Amino acid sequence: MLEIRNLTKIYEDGTLAVDNVSFTVPDGEFLVVIGLSGSGKSTLLRCINRLIDPTEGEIIWNGEDLAKLEGDDLRHARRKIGMVFQHFNLVDRSSVLTNILTGRLGYSKTWPTMLHRFPKVDREKAWQTLERLGIEDQAHKLARELSGGQQQRVGIARALMQDPELMLADEPVASLDPVLAHSILQHLEDLNQEDGLTIICSLHYLDLVQRYSTSVIGLKEGKLVYQGTKKDIRNMTDEEFKLIYGEEAIRISDTSLEGSLGEVVEQ
Amino acid sequence: MKSKKSQIYKEASTLPSIVPPWLAAVLSAIVPGLGQALARAIQRGLVIFFSFISIVGLLIWRFTDAAPRDEGAFDIIRKAFRLEPIFVLISIVFVIFYIWIIIDAYQMAKIAGKPEKRKPIVVMVFLILVFFVIGWQIGQIDVYAFVTKFGDAFPAISRVLWPWERAITYPEEMWMGTAALETPCDDTQPPPTEPLDDKPYLIVDPTCGIPSIQVDQEDNSIEVIPGTTIHVEGYNFTPDKEVEIWWKDPAISQFRHREGGDILRVIPDEKGYFETEITWPYRLIPDSYLEGGANWELQGRQVTTIGDWEFSAELKMAIEKMIETIFIGMMATFFGIILALPFSFLAARNLMRTNAFTLGIYYLVRGVLNIIRSIEPLIWAIIAIIIVGLGPFAGILALVVHSIAALGKLYSEAIESIDPGPIEAVTATGANWLQTIMYGVIPQIIPPFVSFTIYRWDINIRMSTVIGLVGGGGIGYLLTQWIRMLDYSAAGIAVWFIAITVALLDYISAEIRERFV
């Protein structure tokens, strides 16, 4: 179980990105974080695996406060937290295989990895993961030669190599077209349902939120303004919607109809 | 900020002039630009003032330089006009410029506060003209000499352009036939030369005699009493090849025989035989060599080419030094890379901005690299020569120092421009610092590093030819030597090798860049 308590992040320039946020994520949850760009979603996710150091607050995971970890303890904790990024963050000029093996770095001895040597077990695991995501024939291509959807699969594969218990996904489909978005989210859903992985994912499109989430939180200007289940999203009121997306935002479609597209448009 | 400034400027320009137009003109005549400034065209006034001051300064310098021995402004100007008529032109333009300043002050004061605009095109044209003419004079530009004397360069240029006759030589051998002579004639005069079968020899008749004698006359002139006339026969020389007659005197110094002031040259017939008459020449010889009779030797010398052509020493040296040059560039690049790498990380802002201390190091390293880079390798070479002496090592040192600075800057900029995304991703997997650098940073910086390194290698090899000019080894050293010896053909060979190498290198580096980057 992941418990966020009073998390606050103030950047050096004084920006208040996350403001006293508290919530709980039970194991096996598919939690979706919604909110406008700049509402603090990315900062919140990065605080969990400490890519960004929170200014205040606690991140209790499996009885350990991640916010207080340093050095090797922090790295060992990070190993169990996979992360997928909006812009994939692959090393463009490395092969797909190398990119995926990067996921094993936290478990590997430093010096062999300096020579790009990984244990046989890890290599086999890499191939299995590639197969699972259906990109095994791309293994020896450079990451930059892949299409967006394929690159994000490599991103997921890299995270999977960590044997994660928690997966953070920072707008994983924002750079992809709707068809690919579903395909990527289905992979995450699969991981969530088959492997019981806890997933925290930020998304923009409400139809995707309804389709894949088990619970939802909404951020606005760093504050937690909404908390609900999949069911609640479907029945989201205009007041709640405006609370998250602001007064100027309008709902294009009727989200009470199943399978419809809920989109947010800023005027 | 900028718009605010222009707004103030606009407001100021709508105000009327502080002084009436005639006063502005008078003031500008006394202090050029003052009138414009008081007419609320401060910028224009300042530009005019400083241009005027600098032109006056330049003119004073050039005029006194042209007439250094004269005193008084009038004499100096008159002399300068006479010596270099271009000063007349300069002065006319200058006077026009001065008059224009006065008129401009008047008109600026008149239109101040009105929407009319006077464009400073005229003043710009005059300014450029004045500076151009002064520059022409300072640069001692002489198009006439350049055009008329251009032809003088043709012999040198043609030899540089096509130096290849100098690239091959024919080995030469000197054939020499000798005969012994003695002075004065006594009982022990040398026997006639024994005939030889396959080597040239001389037969002289007589084998003894008296050299010419110089007698000082009372009127300080010198009278020469001719010595014995000797009949010389040469055998076994190479037919149709010139033979020079040489003497070896009792003091064992050797000299060419001159008959009536000219060097005596004879051509043997088809059997290698020749005959000639010579007069025993005068030679000032210390007495100690003459005790108990003096032995002389007459020599017939013939230089002939033997065998096939071979590469000349100059060509071999040029090739040797060219290889040296390439290796100087290579070693310099090699050490440059190794030493530039640590500096490049220290000079990368994105890695060094974590705290004030590291940021301080960043600025320090950046500053030092910039200073080093701004000093030409040629100067580093001179410093290196003081330390390690002439030779390739000095050249390598100079290029290494410059390469560190140049590569350090380029590398650090490559590091600064890397995408932070992959680093973030690798960090998120729980990788340690070293692994993050290896998997997140290095793959990103290798292509630009390879590209910059090849570029630098290219530069270093071109530079190493220049470094040689001051004694840093390599082909440049040979090139300067040959140019100073006016051996333009040899210099041409060096130039050709440099050109070929640079062109090849250009091609190779382009190919490598294409493949790896």
PDB file of C-alpha atoms in Angstrom, chain A residues 46 49 51 75 78-79 81 85 89-91 93-94 98 102-103 105-106 108-111 113-114 116 118 158 162, chain B residues 354 419-436 438-440 443-444 447-448 516-517:
ATOM      1  CA  ARG A  46       8.240  12.149  -9.647  1.00  0.00           C
ATOM      2  CA  ASN A  49      10.212   7.726  -6.879  1.00  0.00           C
ATOM      3  CA  LEU A  51      13.275  11.979  -9.179  1.00  0.00           C
ATOM      4  CA  ARG A  75      18.135   3.115  -5.252  1.00  0.00           C
ATOM      5  CA  ARG A  78      13.483   2.739  -6.915  1.00  0.00           C
ATOM      6  CA  ARG A  79      14.159  -0.706  -8.361  1.00  0.00           C
ATOM      7  CA  ILE A  81       9.051   1.301  -8.877  1.00  0.00           C
ATOM      8  CA  PHE A  85       7.192   8.720 -19.511  1.00  0.00           C
ATOM      9  CA  ASN A  89      12.784   8.907 -22.458  1.00  0.00           C
ATOM     10  CA  LEU A  90      14.606   6.161 -24.305  1.00  0.00           C
ATOM     11  CA  VAL A  91      18.260   6.535 -25.137  1.00  0.00           C
ATOM     12  CA  ARG A  93      21.160   6.041 -29.998  1.00  0.00           C
ATOM     13  CA  SER A  94      21.168   2.797 -28.039  1.00  0.00           C
ATOM     14  CA  THR A  98      20.182  -2.076 -24.380  1.00  0.00           C
ATOM     15  CA  THR A 102      18.802  -0.610 -18.544  1.00  0.00           C
ATOM     16  CA  GLY A 103      15.875  -1.702 -16.363  1.00  0.00           C
ATOM     17  CA  LEU A 105      20.897  -1.779 -13.817  1.00  0.00           C
ATOM     18  CA  GLY A 106      19.668  -1.431 -10.248  1.00  0.00           C
ATOM     19  CA  SER A 108      23.415  -5.529 -11.495  1.00  0.00           C
ATOM     20  CA  LYS A 109      26.991  -5.151 -10.332  1.00  0.00           C
ATOM     21  CA  THR A 110      28.424  -1.848 -11.466  1.00  0.00           C
ATOM     22  CA  TRP A 111      31.593  -2.959 -13.266  1.00  0.00           C
ATOM     23  CA  THR A 113      27.525  -3.119 -16.693  1.00  0.00           C
ATOM     24  CA  MET A 114      30.234  -0.592 -17.543  1.00  0.00           C
ATOM     25  CA  HIS A 116      27.609  -3.633 -21.239  1.00  0.00           C
ATOM     26  CA  PHE A 118      24.492  -8.424 -18.193  1.00  0.00           C
ATOM     27  CA  ARG A 158      12.268  -1.266 -19.507  1.00  0.00           C
ATOM     28  CA  GLN A 162      12.736  -3.936 -12.827  1.00  0.00           C
TER      29      GLN A 162
ATOM     30  CA  THR B 354      23.952  22.006  -8.285  1.00  0.00           C
ATOM     31  CA  ASP B 419      18.252  15.356 -23.369  1.00  0.00           C
ATOM     32  CA  PRO B 420      17.611  15.039 -19.617  1.00  0.00           C
ATOM     33  CA  GLY B 421      14.778  12.560 -20.248  1.00  0.00           C
ATOM     34  CA  PRO B 422      16.855   9.393 -20.641  1.00  0.00           C
ATOM     35  CA  ILE B 423      18.947  10.355 -17.608  1.00  0.00           C
ATOM     36  CA  GLU B 424      15.770  10.683 -15.602  1.00  0.00           C
ATOM     37  CA  ALA B 425      14.574   7.324 -16.879  1.00  0.00           C
ATOM     38  CA  VAL B 426      17.835   5.550 -16.091  1.00  0.00           C
ATOM     39  CA  THR B 427      17.904   7.108 -12.620  1.00  0.00           C
ATOM     40  CA  ALA B 428      14.352   5.891 -12.048  1.00  0.00           C
ATOM     41  CA  THR B 429      15.411   2.268 -12.584  1.00  0.00           C
ATOM     42  CA  GLY B 430      17.600   2.474  -9.481  1.00  0.00           C
ATOM     43  CA  ALA B 431      20.869   2.746 -11.379  1.00  0.00           C
ATOM     44  CA  ASN B 432      23.774   4.345  -9.531  1.00  0.00           C
ATOM     45  CA  TRP B 433      25.613   7.481 -10.640  1.00  0.00           C
ATOM     46  CA  LEU B 434      28.223   5.679 -12.719  1.00  0.00           C
ATOM     47  CA  GLN B 435      25.606   3.535 -14.447  1.00  0.00           C
ATOM     48  CA  THR B 436      23.489   6.591 -15.138  1.00  0.00           C
ATOM     49  CA  MET B 438      27.252   5.145 -18.790  1.00  0.00           C
ATOM     50  CA  TYR B 439      23.695   4.432 -19.975  1.00  0.00           C
ATOM     51  CA  GLY B 440      22.031   7.836 -19.873  1.00  0.00           C
ATOM     52  CA  PRO B 443      25.285   7.221 -25.569  1.00  0.00           C
ATOM     53  CA  GLN B 444      23.995  10.746 -26.094  1.00  0.00           C
ATOM     54  CA  PRO B 447      28.105  11.151 -31.661  1.00  0.00           C
ATOM     55  CA  PRO B 448      28.866  14.833 -31.080  1.00  0.00           C
ATOM     56  CA  PHE B 516      29.617   7.154 -37.175  1.00  0.00           C
ATOM     57  CA  VAL B 517      27.495  10.161 -36.514  1.00  0.00           C
TER      58      VAL B 517
END
